[in-house]
mmCIF file of C-alpha atoms in Angstrom:
data_model
loop_
_atom_site.group_PDB
_atom_site.id
_atom_site.type_symbol
_atom_site.label_atom_id
_atom_site.label_comp_id
_atom_site.label_asym_id
_atom_site.label_seq_id
_atom_site.Cartn_x
_atom_site.Cartn_y
_atom_site.Cartn_z
ATOM 1 C CA MET T 1 130.569 -35.826 -28.144
ATOM 2 C CA THR T 2 128.373 -37.943 -27.118
ATOM 3 C CA LYS T 3 129.006 -36.400 -23.261
ATOM 4 C CA GLN T 4 128.069 -33.109 -25.308
ATOM 5 C CA THR T 5 125.851 -34.068 -26.714
ATOM 6 C CA PHE T 6 123.478 -35.177 -23.921
ATOM 7 C CA PHE T 7 124.226 -32.935 -22.062
ATOM 8 C CA SER T 8 123.159 -30.364 -24.282
ATOM 9 C CA LEU T 9 120.273 -32.581 -25.028
ATOM 10 C CA SER T 10 119.804 -32.686 -20.975
ATOM 11 C CA ILE T 11 119.511 -29.304 -20.343
ATOM 12 C CA LEU T 12 117.096 -28.187 -23.693
ATOM 13 C CA LEU T 13 114.708 -30.523 -21.688
ATOM 14 C CA VAL T 14 115.394 -28.180 -18.771
ATOM 15 C CA PHE T 15 114.468 -25.395 -20.346
ATOM 16 C CA PHE T 16 112.308 -27.057 -22.178
ATOM 17 C CA PHE T 17 110.436 -28.036 -19.439
ATOM 18 C CA HIS T 18 110.621 -24.966 -17.377
ATOM 19 C CA CYS T 19 109.065 -23.223 -19.499
ATOM 20 C CA ILE T 20 106.372 -25.622 -19.267
ATOM 21 C CA THR T 21 105.576 -25.347 -16.533
ATOM 22 C CA THR T 22 106.004 -21.225 -15.913
ATOM 23 C CA LEU T 23 102.819 -20.780 -18.761
ATOM 24 C CA GLY T 24 100.616 -23.218 -17.281
ATOM 25 C CA GLN T 25 100.559 -21.478 -14.335
ATOM 26 C CA PRO T 26 97.933 -18.798 -14.420
ATOM 27 C CA ALA T 27 98.602 -14.785 -14.679
ATOM 28 C CA ALA T 28 99.228 -13.231 -10.941
ATOM 29 C CA ALA T 29 96.086 -11.169 -9.917
ATOM 30 C CA PRO T 30 96.802 -7.352 -10.151
ATOM 31 C CA ALA T 31 97.759 -5.878 -7.146
ATOM 32 C CA GLN T 32 95.885 -3.833 -5.565
ATOM 33 C CA PRO T 33 96.533 0.035 -4.271
ATOM 34 C CA ALA T 34 98.258 0.579 -0.922
ATOM 35 C CA ASN T 35 94.411 2.253 1.085
ATOM 36 C CA ALA T 36 91.473 2.128 -0.165
ATOM 37 C CA PRO T 37 90.109 6.604 -0.968
ATOM 38 C CA VAL T 38 88.664 7.445 3.167
ATOM 39 C CA GLN T 39 84.751 8.228 3.000
ATOM 40 C CA PRO T 40 84.192 11.419 4.224
ATOM 41 C CA ALA T 41 82.662 11.663 7.564
ATOM 42 C CA ASN T 42 79.985 12.006 7.820
ATOM 43 C CA ALA T 43 77.381 11.963 4.852
ATOM 44 C CA PRO T 44 75.450 15.169 2.955
ATOM 45 C CA VAL T 45 72.346 16.297 4.745
ATOM 46 C CA GLN T 46 69.782 14.320 2.623
ATOM 47 C CA PRO T 47 66.043 17.760 3.068
ATOM 48 C CA ALA T 48 63.807 16.443 4.949
ATOM 49 C CA THR T 49 60.804 15.942 2.556
ATOM 50 C CA PRO T 50 57.353 17.429 2.855
ATOM 51 C CA PRO T 51 54.994 15.712 4.664
ATOM 52 C CA VAL T 52 51.977 13.957 2.074
ATOM 53 C CA VAL T 53 49.105 14.935 2.839
ATOM 54 C CA GLN T 54 46.368 12.384 1.962
ATOM 55 C CA PRO T 55 43.115 13.472 0.509
ATOM 56 C CA ALA T 56 40.527 13.466 1.934
ATOM 57 C CA LYS T 57 37.839 10.347 1.703
ATOM 58 C CA ALA T 58 34.800 11.609 -0.831
ATOM 59 C CA PRO T 59 31.815 10.642 2.040
ATOM 60 C CA ALA T 60 30.072 7.620 1.285
ATOM 61 C CA PRO T 61 27.216 7.996 -1.583
ATOM 62 C CA VAL T 62 23.596 7.366 0.503
ATOM 63 C CA GLN T 63 22.406 4.410 -0.603
ATOM 64 C CA SER T 64 18.573 5.018 -1.625
ATOM 65 C CA ALA T 65 15.840 2.440 -0.264
ATOM 66 C CA LYS T 66 15.624 -0.950 -2.174
ATOM 67 C CA VAL T 67 12.579 -1.309 -4.884
ATOM 68 C CA PRO T 68 11.927 -4.905 -4.621
ATOM 69 C CA PRO T 69 12.076 -6.304 -8.327
ATOM 70 C CA ILE T 70 8.801 -6.138 -10.084
ATOM 71 C CA LYS T 71 7.471 -10.359 -10.285
ATOM 72 C CA LYS T 72 7.352 -11.019 -14.344
ATOM 73 C CA GLY T 73 3.984 -11.868 -15.419
ATOM 74 C CA VAL T 74 2.090 -9.300 -12.481
ATOM 75 C CA PRO T 75 -0.631 -8.719 -13.852
ATOM 76 C CA ASP T 76 -2.187 -4.676 -14.814
ATOM 77 C CA VAL T 77 -5.401 -4.257 -14.026
ATOM 78 C CA THR T 78 -5.901 -1.495 -15.599
ATOM 79 C CA LYS T 79 -4.005 -2.588 -19.070
ATOM 80 C CA ILE T 80 -6.193 -5.608 -18.481
ATOM 81 C CA LEU T 81 -9.289 -3.313 -18.337
ATOM 82 C CA GLY T 82 -8.549 -1.144 -20.902
ATOM 83 C CA LYS T 83 -7.812 -3.846 -23.189
ATOM 84 C CA ALA T 84 -10.618 -5.594 -23.000
ATOM 85 C CA GLY T 85 -12.980 -2.299 -24.182
ATOM 86 C CA GLY T 86 -16.213 -0.209 -22.330
ATOM 87 C CA PHE T 87 -15.102 0.640 -18.781
ATOM 88 C CA SER T 88 -12.945 4.065 -19.427
ATOM 89 C CA VAL T 89 -15.098 5.096 -16.332
ATOM 90 C CA PHE T 90 -14.338 2.293 -13.352
ATOM 91 C CA ILE T 91 -10.250 2.369 -14.387
ATOM 92 C CA ARG T 92 -10.693 6.576 -14.353
ATOM 93 C CA LEU T 93 -12.217 6.125 -10.279
ATOM 94 C CA LEU T 94 -9.121 3.135 -10.280
ATOM 95 C CA LYS T 95 -6.616 5.927 -10.770
ATOM 96 C CA SER T 96 -7.792 9.252 -9.628
ATOM 97 C CA THR T 97 -8.248 6.539 -5.858
ATOM 98 C CA GLY T 98 -5.374 5.203 -5.986
ATOM 99 C CA VAL T 99 -6.583 2.204 -5.877
ATOM 100 C CA SER T 100 -4.853 1.112 -9.016
ATOM 101 C CA ASP T 101 -1.152 1.665 -7.420
ATOM 102 C CA GLN T 102 -2.222 -0.317 -4.452
ATOM 103 C CA LEU T 103 -3.803 -3.659 -6.259
ATOM 104 C CA TYR T 104 -0.814 -2.991 -8.417
ATOM 105 C CA GLY T 105 2.048 -3.277 -5.271
ATOM 106 C CA GLN T 106 0.623 -5.902 -3.220
ATOM 107 C CA LEU T 107 0.506 -8.095 -6.374
ATOM 108 C CA ASN T 108 4.073 -7.358 -7.100
ATOM 109 C CA ASN T 109 5.259 -8.232 -3.225
ATOM 110 C CA SER T 110 2.795 -11.038 -1.813
ATOM 111 C CA ASN T 111 1.071 -13.805 -2.730
ATOM 112 C CA ASN T 112 -2.198 -12.230 -2.041
ATOM 113 C CA GLY T 113 -4.767 -12.608 -4.991
ATOM 114 C CA PHE T 114 -8.288 -10.490 -5.577
ATOM 115 C CA THR T 115 -11.259 -11.142 -7.130
ATOM 116 C CA ILE T 116 -12.465 -7.558 -8.406
ATOM 117 C CA PHE T 117 -16.033 -6.984 -9.834
ATOM 118 C CA ALA T 118 -15.689 -4.490 -12.385
ATOM 119 C CA PRO T 119 -18.796 -1.936 -14.510
ATOM 120 C CA THR T 120 -18.957 -1.213 -17.227
ATOM 121 C CA ASP T 121 -19.535 2.249 -19.060
ATOM 122 C CA ALA T 122 -23.491 1.399 -19.558
ATOM 123 C CA ALA T 123 -23.817 1.018 -15.593
ATOM 124 C CA PHE T 124 -22.530 4.323 -14.305
ATOM 125 C CA SER T 125 -24.030 6.057 -16.892
ATOM 126 C CA SER T 126 -28.033 4.549 -15.973
ATOM 127 C CA LEU T 127 -26.869 6.645 -12.519
ATOM 128 C CA LYS T 128 -28.170 9.753 -11.656
ATOM 129 C CA PRO T 129 -26.030 12.775 -13.514
ATOM 130 C CA GLY T 130 -23.968 13.810 -10.924
ATOM 131 C CA THR T 131 -24.008 11.173 -9.025
ATOM 132 C CA ILE T 132 -20.798 10.310 -8.743
ATOM 133 C CA ASN T 133 -19.371 13.737 -9.235
ATOM 134 C CA SER T 134 -21.202 14.377 -5.759
ATOM 135 C CA LEU T 135 -19.052 12.283 -3.796
ATOM 136 C CA SER T 136 -16.091 13.110 -1.225
ATOM 137 C CA ASP T 137 -12.781 11.346 -3.148
ATOM 138 C CA LEU T 138 -12.963 9.442 1.032
ATOM 139 C CA GLN T 139 -16.832 7.655 -1.092
ATOM 140 C CA LYS T 140 -15.200 7.327 -4.389
ATOM 141 C CA THR T 141 -12.536 5.542 -2.821
ATOM 142 C CA GLN T 142 -14.985 3.273 -0.570
ATOM 143 C CA LEU T 143 -17.437 3.128 -3.987
ATOM 144 C CA VAL T 144 -14.081 1.280 -6.199
ATOM 145 C CA GLN T 145 -13.167 -1.234 -2.673
ATOM 146 C CA PHE T 146 -16.364 -2.064 -2.676
ATOM 147 C CA HIS T 147 -16.005 -3.722 -5.612
ATOM 148 C CA ILE T 148 -12.898 -5.850 -4.309
ATOM 149 C CA LEU T 149 -12.481 -8.836 -2.139
ATOM 150 C CA ASN T 150 -9.418 -9.318 -0.838
ATOM 151 C CA THR T 151 -9.228 -13.065 -1.977
ATOM 152 C CA VAL T 152 -9.159 -14.437 -6.023
ATOM 153 C CA VAL T 153 -12.850 -16.569 -6.039
ATOM 154 C CA THR T 154 -13.712 -18.138 -9.546
ATOM 155 C CA LEU T 155 -17.086 -19.356 -10.701
ATOM 156 C CA SER T 156 -16.862 -22.907 -8.630
ATOM 157 C CA ASN T 157 -15.959 -20.911 -5.761
ATOM 158 C CA PHE T 158 -18.743 -18.808 -5.236
ATOM 159 C CA GLN T 159 -21.216 -20.675 -3.597
ATOM 160 C CA THR T 160 -18.655 -22.037 -0.633
ATOM 161 C CA LEU T 161 -18.232 -17.996 0.735
ATOM 162 C CA SER T 162 -20.366 -17.199 3.501
ATOM 163 C CA ASN T 163 -22.713 -13.987 3.272
ATOM 164 C CA PRO T 164 -22.359 -10.402 3.682
ATOM 165 C CA VAL T 165 -19.298 -11.106 1.601
ATOM 166 C CA PRO T 166 -16.317 -8.624 2.677
ATOM 167 C CA THR T 167 -15.208 -6.336 0.648
ATOM 168 C CA GLU T 168 -11.901 -3.848 0.973
ATOM 169 C CA ALA T 169 -14.203 -0.965 1.352
ATOM 170 C CA GLY T 170 -14.706 -2.350 5.315
ATOM 171 C CA ASP T 171 -15.465 -4.094 7.866
ATOM 172 C CA THR T 172 -19.609 -6.032 7.303
ATOM 173 C CA SER T 173 -19.823 -6.536 11.166
ATOM 174 C CA ALA T 174 -21.613 -2.653 11.503
ATOM 175 C CA GLY T 175 -23.300 -3.305 8.294
ATOM 176 C CA GLU T 176 -22.109 -0.498 6.284
ATOM 177 C CA PHE T 177 -20.958 -2.232 3.270
ATOM 178 C CA PRO T 178 -23.239 -5.159 2.993
ATOM 179 C CA LEU T 179 -21.844 -7.663 0.531
ATOM 180 C CA THR T 180 -24.269 -10.803 -0.514
ATOM 181 C CA VAL T 181 -23.912 -13.106 -3.271
ATOM 182 C CA THR T 182 -25.830 -15.775 -3.852
ATOM 183 C CA THR T 183 -25.435 -18.918 -6.648
ATOM 184 C CA ALA T 184 -28.498 -20.246 -8.681
ATOM 185 C CA GLY T 185 -27.186 -23.224 -10.723
ATOM 186 C CA ASN T 186 -24.226 -21.168 -12.549
ATOM 187 C CA GLN T 187 -25.829 -17.052 -12.329
ATOM 188 C CA VAL T 188 -24.690 -15.617 -9.045
ATOM 189 C CA ASN T 189 -26.464 -12.864 -8.033
ATOM 190 C CA ILE T 190 -25.153 -10.415 -6.719
ATOM 191 C CA SER T 191 -26.897 -7.683 -3.542
ATOM 192 C CA THR T 192 -26.359 -4.857 -1.717
ATOM 193 C CA ILE T 193 -30.159 -3.728 -0.572
ATOM 194 C CA LEU T 194 -30.009 -0.766 -3.196
ATOM 195 C CA VAL T 195 -28.744 -3.327 -6.216
ATOM 196 C CA ASN T 196 -29.708 -6.533 -6.646
ATOM 197 C CA THR T 197 -27.469 -7.641 -10.178
ATOM 198 C CA THR T 198 -25.994 -10.871 -11.521
ATOM 199 C CA LEU T 199 -22.153 -11.981 -12.622
ATOM 200 C CA GLY T 200 -21.422 -11.807 -16.666
ATOM 201 C CA GLY T 201 -18.754 -12.917 -18.125
ATOM 202 C CA THR T 202 -15.290 -12.997 -17.077
ATOM 203 C CA VAL T 203 -11.930 -10.669 -17.930
ATOM 204 C CA TYR T 204 -9.250 -12.343 -16.726
ATOM 205 C CA SER T 205 -8.630 -14.688 -14.591
ATOM 206 C CA ASP T 206 -4.986 -15.658 -13.386
ATOM 207 C CA ASN T 207 -4.371 -18.084 -9.737
ATOM 208 C CA GLN T 208 -4.465 -14.168 -8.266
ATOM 209 C CA LEU T 209 -6.690 -11.997 -10.143
ATOM 210 C CA GLU T 210 -10.249 -12.558 -11.527
ATOM 211 C CA ILE T 211 -12.238 -9.639 -12.791
ATOM 212 C CA TYR T 212 -15.563 -10.220 -13.769
ATOM 213 C CA GLN T 213 -18.717 -7.647 -15.409
ATOM 214 C CA VAL T 214 -21.344 -7.020 -13.896
ATOM 215 C CA ASP T 215 -24.070 -4.515 -15.680
ATOM 216 C CA GLN T 216 -24.538 -2.114 -13.021
ATOM 217 C CA VAL T 217 -23.109 -0.093 -10.320
ATOM 218 C CA LEU T 218 -22.547 -1.659 -6.741
ATOM 219 C CA LEU T 219 -23.953 1.116 -4.379
ATOM 220 C CA PRO T 220 -23.175 0.617 -0.546
ATOM 221 C CA VAL T 221 -25.350 1.413 1.320
ATOM 222 C CA ASP T 222 -23.399 3.753 3.814
ATOM 223 C CA ILE T 223 -22.981 5.705 0.582
ATOM 224 C CA PHE T 224 -26.293 5.700 -0.843
ATOM 225 C CA SER T 225 -28.324 5.209 1.991
ATOM 226 C CA PRO T 226 -27.031 7.068 4.517
ATOM 227 C CA LYS T 227 -29.023 6.361 8.479
ATOM 228 C CA PRO T 228 -30.940 8.878 9.784
ATOM 229 C CA LYS T 229 -28.575 10.610 12.859
ATOM 230 C CA HIS T 230 -30.980 10.319 16.552
ATOM 231 C CA LYS T 231 -32.697 13.945 16.728
ATOM 232 C CA ALA T 232 -32.846 14.247 20.272
ATOM 233 C CA PRO T 233 -36.539 14.609 21.327
ATOM 234 C CA ALA T 234 -39.267 16.470 20.662
ATOM 235 C CA SER T 235 -40.898 19.253 23.890
ATOM 236 C CA ALA T 236 -43.719 18.404 24.258
ATOM 237 C CA PRO T 237 -46.238 21.508 23.326
ATOM 238 C CA THR T 238 -46.839 24.145 25.441
ATOM 239 C CA LEU T 239 -50.424 25.765 25.816
ATOM 240 C CA SER T 240 -49.657 29.873 24.734
ATOM 241 C CA LYS T 241 -50.809 32.586 26.474
ATOM 242 C CA PRO T 242 -53.684 34.494 26.073
ATOM 243 C CA LYS T 243 -52.824 37.451 23.834
ATOM 244 C CA GLY T 244 -52.331 40.690 25.406
ATOM 245 C CA THR T 245 -51.669 39.516 28.516
ATOM 246 C CA ASP T 246 -48.954 38.903 30.894
ATOM 247 C CA ASN T 247 -48.354 38.118 34.319
ATOM 248 C CA ASP T 248 -48.566 40.376 36.288
ATOM 249 C CA ASP T 249 -51.601 40.732 34.814
ATOM 250 C CA ASP T 250 -52.114 36.023 35.849
ATOM 251 C CA ALA T 251 -51.081 37.251 38.968
ATOM 252 C CA ASP T 252 -53.621 39.914 39.263
ATOM 253 C CA ALA T 253 -56.666 37.600 38.060
ATOM 254 C CA ASP T 254 -55.491 34.545 40.498
ATOM 255 C CA THR T 255 -56.321 37.007 43.712
ATOM 256 C CA ASP T 256 -59.023 38.953 42.520
ATOM 257 C CA THR T 257 -61.049 35.747 40.293
ATOM 258 C CA PRO T 258 -62.110 32.718 43.008
ATOM 259 C CA SER T 259 -61.514 29.595 42.245
ATOM 260 C CA VAL T 260 -63.443 26.448 41.489
ATOM 261 C CA ALA T 261 -63.553 24.513 44.577
ATOM 262 C CA ALA T 262 -63.680 28.057 45.687
ATOM 263 C CA LYS T 263 -67.184 28.882 44.518
ATOM 264 C CA VAL T 264 -68.489 25.104 45.150
ATOM 265 C CA ASN T 265 -67.789 25.170 48.858
ATOM 266 C CA ALA T 266 -68.493 28.271 49.210
ATOM 267 C CA SER T 267 -71.942 27.421 47.685
ATOM 268 C CA GLY T 268 -72.038 24.041 49.831
ATOM 269 C CA ALA T 269 -71.867 26.376 53.139
ATOM 270 C CA VAL T 270 -74.486 28.794 51.608
ATOM 271 C CA SER T 271 -77.018 25.664 51.020
ATOM 272 C CA LEU T 272 -75.767 24.413 54.446
ATOM 273 C CA ASN T 273 -77.301 27.750 56.254
ATOM 274 C CA ARG T 274 -80.517 27.184 55.087
ATOM 275 C CA HIS T 275 -81.023 23.891 55.356
ATOM 276 C CA GLY T 276 -80.728 24.515 59.422
ATOM 277 C CA ILE T 277 -82.413 27.788 59.334
ATOM 278 C CA LEU T 278 -85.109 26.128 57.996
ATOM 279 C CA VAL T 279 -84.981 23.204 60.605
ATOM 280 C CA SER T 280 -85.047 25.525 63.411
ATOM 281 C CA ILE T 281 -88.377 27.064 62.141
ATOM 282 C CA GLY T 282 -89.418 23.811 62.061
ATOM 283 C CA VAL T 283 -88.800 22.427 65.458
ATOM 284 C CA ALA T 284 -90.407 26.061 67.210
ATOM 285 C CA VAL T 285 -93.339 25.628 65.400
ATOM 286 C CA ILE T 286 -93.775 21.829 66.361
ATOM 287 C CA ALA T 287 -93.459 22.925 69.664
ATOM 288 C CA SER T 288 -95.804 25.764 69.726
ATOM 289 C CA LEU T 289 -98.269 22.919 68.439
ATOM 290 C CA SER T 290 -97.281 20.460 71.003
ATOM 291 C CA ARG T 291 -98.215 23.689 73.682
ATOM 292 C CA ARG T 292 -101.506 24.609 72.330
ATOM 293 C CA ASP T 293 -102.774 21.317 72.405
ATOM 294 C CA LEU T 294 -101.873 20.698 76.868
ATOM 295 C CA MET T 295 -102.970 23.263 77.353
ATOM 296 C CA ALA T 296 -106.458 23.168 76.334
#
């Protein structure tokens, strides 16, 4: 009994061990098919893709000229005078001649400064009627420029100017636009030969622009008293011929009428002939008397 029991238990343990070993192994992978499906010899030809047309590029926009930026605080002469009041005629001339735009552009694009003598409306009213309207466009421009100095001159610096003072109107070397500035204490005198006036109050002042009031329009000599043009010297006056005569009559008169010198010579010859006859008669008388004395 004991041996059979031990044998049965051994067989049972071997069986259990075999079952446990078998269950502990991983499951086998599924078997691959024997032959993979054969790929077709040639893949289907893909249709050719149409070429992609690139859209034409639009031309680059033309770059416009760069406008210099406007500096902050650039003084505008016409606005300053308009705000001050009493300079409407001068403002109109500044605009119509284009000088106001030139001033604004130069004040904005550079560090240059200007001094302006601004005539009042009363100063223009004192001129003869039609004085300004009779000027050409060029003369109007020169008249306005004659009131502008291309530098900043403060009240204390007028005494340092050298005369004649150059203006925007033209060169002073030719004497066409002479402007003389003199000082006497706090008074500033301005002379154009045709006009003498004094500097009025200050209308505007900064480091780029000085505007002063003047009570008379500064009239340049070249415009309002131009130099007379040189005329050709007059020829010497000729004696007029007597009326009713012509060249043929003069020729006949010259041939028929003896000259004064001929008359003098002829009268001298006649007197000499008469003198010679008288001498001959005297000699004959003396000779006959001397013969009678000898015969006696």
